[in-house]
Coordinates of C-alpha atoms in Angstrom, one line a residue:
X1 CA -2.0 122.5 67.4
X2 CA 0.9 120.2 67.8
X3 CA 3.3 123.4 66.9
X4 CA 1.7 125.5 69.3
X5 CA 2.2 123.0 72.2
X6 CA 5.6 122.2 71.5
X7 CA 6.0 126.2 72.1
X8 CA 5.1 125.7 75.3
X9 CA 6.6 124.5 78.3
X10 CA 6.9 120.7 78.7
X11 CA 8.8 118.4 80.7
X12 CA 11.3 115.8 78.5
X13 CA 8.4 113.0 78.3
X14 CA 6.0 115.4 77.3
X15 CA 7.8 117.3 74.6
X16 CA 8.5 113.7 73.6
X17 CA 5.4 112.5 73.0
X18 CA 4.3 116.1 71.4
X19 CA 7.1 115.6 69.0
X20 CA 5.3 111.9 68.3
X21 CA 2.4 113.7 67.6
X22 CA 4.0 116.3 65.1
X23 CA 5.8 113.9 63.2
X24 CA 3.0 111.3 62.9
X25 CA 0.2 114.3 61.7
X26 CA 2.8 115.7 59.1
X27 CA 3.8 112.1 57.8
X28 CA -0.6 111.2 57.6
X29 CA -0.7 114.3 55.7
X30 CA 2.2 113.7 53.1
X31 CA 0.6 110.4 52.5
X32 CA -2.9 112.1 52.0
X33 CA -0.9 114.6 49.8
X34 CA 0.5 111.9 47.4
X35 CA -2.6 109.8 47.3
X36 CA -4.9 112.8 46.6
X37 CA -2.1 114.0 43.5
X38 CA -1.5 110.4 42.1
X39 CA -5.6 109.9 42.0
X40 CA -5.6 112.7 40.0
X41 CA -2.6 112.0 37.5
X42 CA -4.1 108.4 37.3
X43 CA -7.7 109.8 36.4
X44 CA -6.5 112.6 33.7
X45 CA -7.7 115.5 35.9
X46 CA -4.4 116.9 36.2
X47 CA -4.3 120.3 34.4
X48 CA -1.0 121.5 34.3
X49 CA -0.7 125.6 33.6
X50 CA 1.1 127.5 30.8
X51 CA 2.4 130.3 32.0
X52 CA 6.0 132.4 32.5
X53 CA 7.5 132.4 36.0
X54 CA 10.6 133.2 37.2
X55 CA 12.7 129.6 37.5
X56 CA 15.2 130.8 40.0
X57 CA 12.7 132.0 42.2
X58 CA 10.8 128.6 41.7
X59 CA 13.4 126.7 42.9
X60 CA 14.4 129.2 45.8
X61 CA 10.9 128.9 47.3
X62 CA 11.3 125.1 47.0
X63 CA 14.1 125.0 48.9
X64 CA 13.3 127.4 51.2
X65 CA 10.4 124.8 52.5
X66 CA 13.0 122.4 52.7
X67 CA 15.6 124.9 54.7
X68 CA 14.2 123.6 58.4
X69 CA 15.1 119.9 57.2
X70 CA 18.5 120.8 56.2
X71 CA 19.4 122.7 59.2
X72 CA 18.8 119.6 61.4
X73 CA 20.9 117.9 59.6
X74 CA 23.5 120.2 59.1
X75 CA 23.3 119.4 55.9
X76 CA 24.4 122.5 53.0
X77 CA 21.7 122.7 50.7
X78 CA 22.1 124.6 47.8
X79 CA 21.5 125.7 44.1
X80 CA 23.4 126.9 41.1
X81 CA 22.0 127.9 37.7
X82 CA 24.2 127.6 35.1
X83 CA 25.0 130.1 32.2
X84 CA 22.5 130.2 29.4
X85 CA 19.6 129.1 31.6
X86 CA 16.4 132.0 30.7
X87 CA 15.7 134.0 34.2
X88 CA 11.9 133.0 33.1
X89 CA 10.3 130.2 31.3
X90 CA 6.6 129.2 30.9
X91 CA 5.4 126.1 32.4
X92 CA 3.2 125.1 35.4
X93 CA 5.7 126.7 38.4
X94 CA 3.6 124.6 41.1
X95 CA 4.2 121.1 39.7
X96 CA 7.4 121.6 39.0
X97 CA 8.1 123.2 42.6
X98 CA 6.7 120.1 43.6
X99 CA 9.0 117.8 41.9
X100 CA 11.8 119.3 43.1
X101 CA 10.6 119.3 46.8
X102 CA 10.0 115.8 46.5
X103 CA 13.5 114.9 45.3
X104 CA 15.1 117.4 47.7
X105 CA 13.0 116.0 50.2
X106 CA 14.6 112.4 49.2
X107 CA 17.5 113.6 49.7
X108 CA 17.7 115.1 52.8
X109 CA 16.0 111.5 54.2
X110 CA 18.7 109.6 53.3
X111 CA 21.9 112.2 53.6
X112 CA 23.7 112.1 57.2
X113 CA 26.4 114.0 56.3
X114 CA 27.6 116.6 53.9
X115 CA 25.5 118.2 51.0
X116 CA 23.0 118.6 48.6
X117 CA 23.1 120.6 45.4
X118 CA 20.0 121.3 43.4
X119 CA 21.3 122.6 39.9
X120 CA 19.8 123.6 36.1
X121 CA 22.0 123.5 33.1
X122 CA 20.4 124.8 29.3
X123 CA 21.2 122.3 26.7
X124 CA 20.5 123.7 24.1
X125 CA 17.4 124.0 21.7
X126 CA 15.7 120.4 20.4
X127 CA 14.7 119.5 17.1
X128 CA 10.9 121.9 18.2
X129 CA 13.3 124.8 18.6
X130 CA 12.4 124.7 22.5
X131 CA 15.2 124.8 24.9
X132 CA 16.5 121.4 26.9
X133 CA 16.7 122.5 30.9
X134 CA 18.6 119.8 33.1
X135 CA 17.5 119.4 36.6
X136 CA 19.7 117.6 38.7
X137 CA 19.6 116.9 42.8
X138 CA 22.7 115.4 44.4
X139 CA 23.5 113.9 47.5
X140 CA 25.8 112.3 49.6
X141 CA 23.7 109.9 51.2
X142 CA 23.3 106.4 51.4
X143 CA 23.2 105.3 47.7
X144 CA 20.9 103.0 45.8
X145 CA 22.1 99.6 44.7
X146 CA 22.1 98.9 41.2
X147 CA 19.8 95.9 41.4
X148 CA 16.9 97.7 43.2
X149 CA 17.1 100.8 40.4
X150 CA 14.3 99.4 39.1
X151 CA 11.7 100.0 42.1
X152 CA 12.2 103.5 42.2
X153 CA 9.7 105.1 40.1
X154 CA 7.1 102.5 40.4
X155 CA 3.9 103.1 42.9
X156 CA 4.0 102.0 46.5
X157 CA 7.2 100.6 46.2
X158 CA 10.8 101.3 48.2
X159 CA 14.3 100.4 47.4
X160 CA 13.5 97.4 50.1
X161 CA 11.5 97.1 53.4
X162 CA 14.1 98.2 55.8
X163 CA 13.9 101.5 53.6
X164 CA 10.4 102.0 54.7
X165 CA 11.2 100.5 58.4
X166 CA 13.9 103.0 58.9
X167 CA 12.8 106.4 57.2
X168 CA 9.4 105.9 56.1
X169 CA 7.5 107.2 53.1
X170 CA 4.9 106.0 50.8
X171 CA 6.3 104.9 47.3
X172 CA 4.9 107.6 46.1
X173 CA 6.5 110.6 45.8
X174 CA 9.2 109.3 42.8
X175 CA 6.1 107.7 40.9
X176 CA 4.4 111.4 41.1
X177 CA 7.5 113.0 40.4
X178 CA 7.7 110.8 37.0
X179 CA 4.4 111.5 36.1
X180 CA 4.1 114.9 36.1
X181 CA 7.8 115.1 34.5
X182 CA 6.6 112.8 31.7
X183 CA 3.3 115.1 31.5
X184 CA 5.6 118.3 30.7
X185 CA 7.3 116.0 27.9
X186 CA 10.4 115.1 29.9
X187 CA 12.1 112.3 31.3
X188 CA 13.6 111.6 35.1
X189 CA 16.5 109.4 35.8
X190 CA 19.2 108.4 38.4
X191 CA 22.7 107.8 39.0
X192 CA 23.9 106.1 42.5
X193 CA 26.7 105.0 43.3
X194 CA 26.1 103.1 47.2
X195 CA 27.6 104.8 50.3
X196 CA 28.2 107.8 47.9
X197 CA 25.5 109.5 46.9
X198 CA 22.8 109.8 44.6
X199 CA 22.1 112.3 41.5
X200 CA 18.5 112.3 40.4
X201 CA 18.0 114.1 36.9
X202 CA 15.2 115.4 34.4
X203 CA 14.8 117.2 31.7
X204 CA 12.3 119.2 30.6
X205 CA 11.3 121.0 26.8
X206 CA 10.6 124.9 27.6
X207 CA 10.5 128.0 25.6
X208 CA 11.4 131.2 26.5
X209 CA 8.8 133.6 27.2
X210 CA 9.1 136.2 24.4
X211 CA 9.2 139.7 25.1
X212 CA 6.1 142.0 23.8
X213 CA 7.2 144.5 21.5

């Protein structure tokens, strides 16, 4: 409803206050979001799917939720694939969408200027046989200090309070992002370097889907 009024004409105080409105709904439903998905990692009722998908499209419709965002921002958001990477793999395509909204979404939040670059190399095959698919999201933002590292992943927490003052969130959305990660038998990691960026990574196990005869 909040969408439809600010299509609308409104005088400067009122678009103000609509745009309050907006911003205050979408942030209570994020935080309902993460609650809702971390109740369910934390209770074992998260089922995560098997199936083949296309990973390029994956990650296109992931940042195409994110495209808006960007645009404010001027920021250039986009996404390579490097060579050896299958066109489909089998996994749970929603959950891992999600992951990389999340850290896209991270991204943007603390990124005035410049770019972010959402990229998948193929590793190789593990010991299982399974290919090794690197994720990586990198900004230009604000950076992480290497003493507060630690707090990312952890629930309810922020790199310090004038992180949460300034641009909000709920602590929740790397903790998720780790869990889910961990659940597909990966790992999630970061590299910062302050007032130069950040470069969150994971890695996942996948097989290729194999082709009926």
């Amino acid at each position: 409803m909040s969408g439809l009024l600010l299509d609308t004409d409104l005088s400067i105080e009122q678009r103000e206050l609509a745009e309050t409105i907006s911003t205050s709904g979408d942030s209570l439903l994020g935080l309902i979001n993460d609650i809702l998905d971390f109740s369910k990692i934390e209770s074992g009722k998260l089922e995560l799917e098997q199936r083949s998908f296309d990973l390029r499209e994956c990650i296109e419709n992931a940042l195409d939720v994110l495209g808006a965002k960007a645009a404010e921002k001027h920021l250039d958001l986009v996404s390579w694939i490097g060579p050896g990477v299958p066109p489909a793999i089998v996994g749970d395509s929603t959950r891992l969408r999600q992951v990389i909204i999340n850290l896209v979404g991270n991204a943007i939040k603390f990124t005035a200027t410049g770019d972010i670059l959402v990229s998948v190399e193929n590793l190789g095959p593990a010991e299982d046989g399974r290919h090794r698919l690197h994720f990586s999201v990198r900004d230009t933002g604000i950076g992480i200090p290497a003493d507060r590292m630690d707090r990312l992943f952890k629930t309810f927490s922020q790199v310090d309070s004038s992180t949460t003052r300034q641009y909000g969130g709920s602590g929740l959305g790397l903790a998720i992002c780790k869990k889910i990660v961990e659940r597909h038998g990966g790992q999630i990691g970061v590299h910062s370097t302050p007032g130069e960026g950040a470069s969150f990574s994971f890695t996942l196990p996948d097989r290729e889907e194999t082709p009926h005869a």
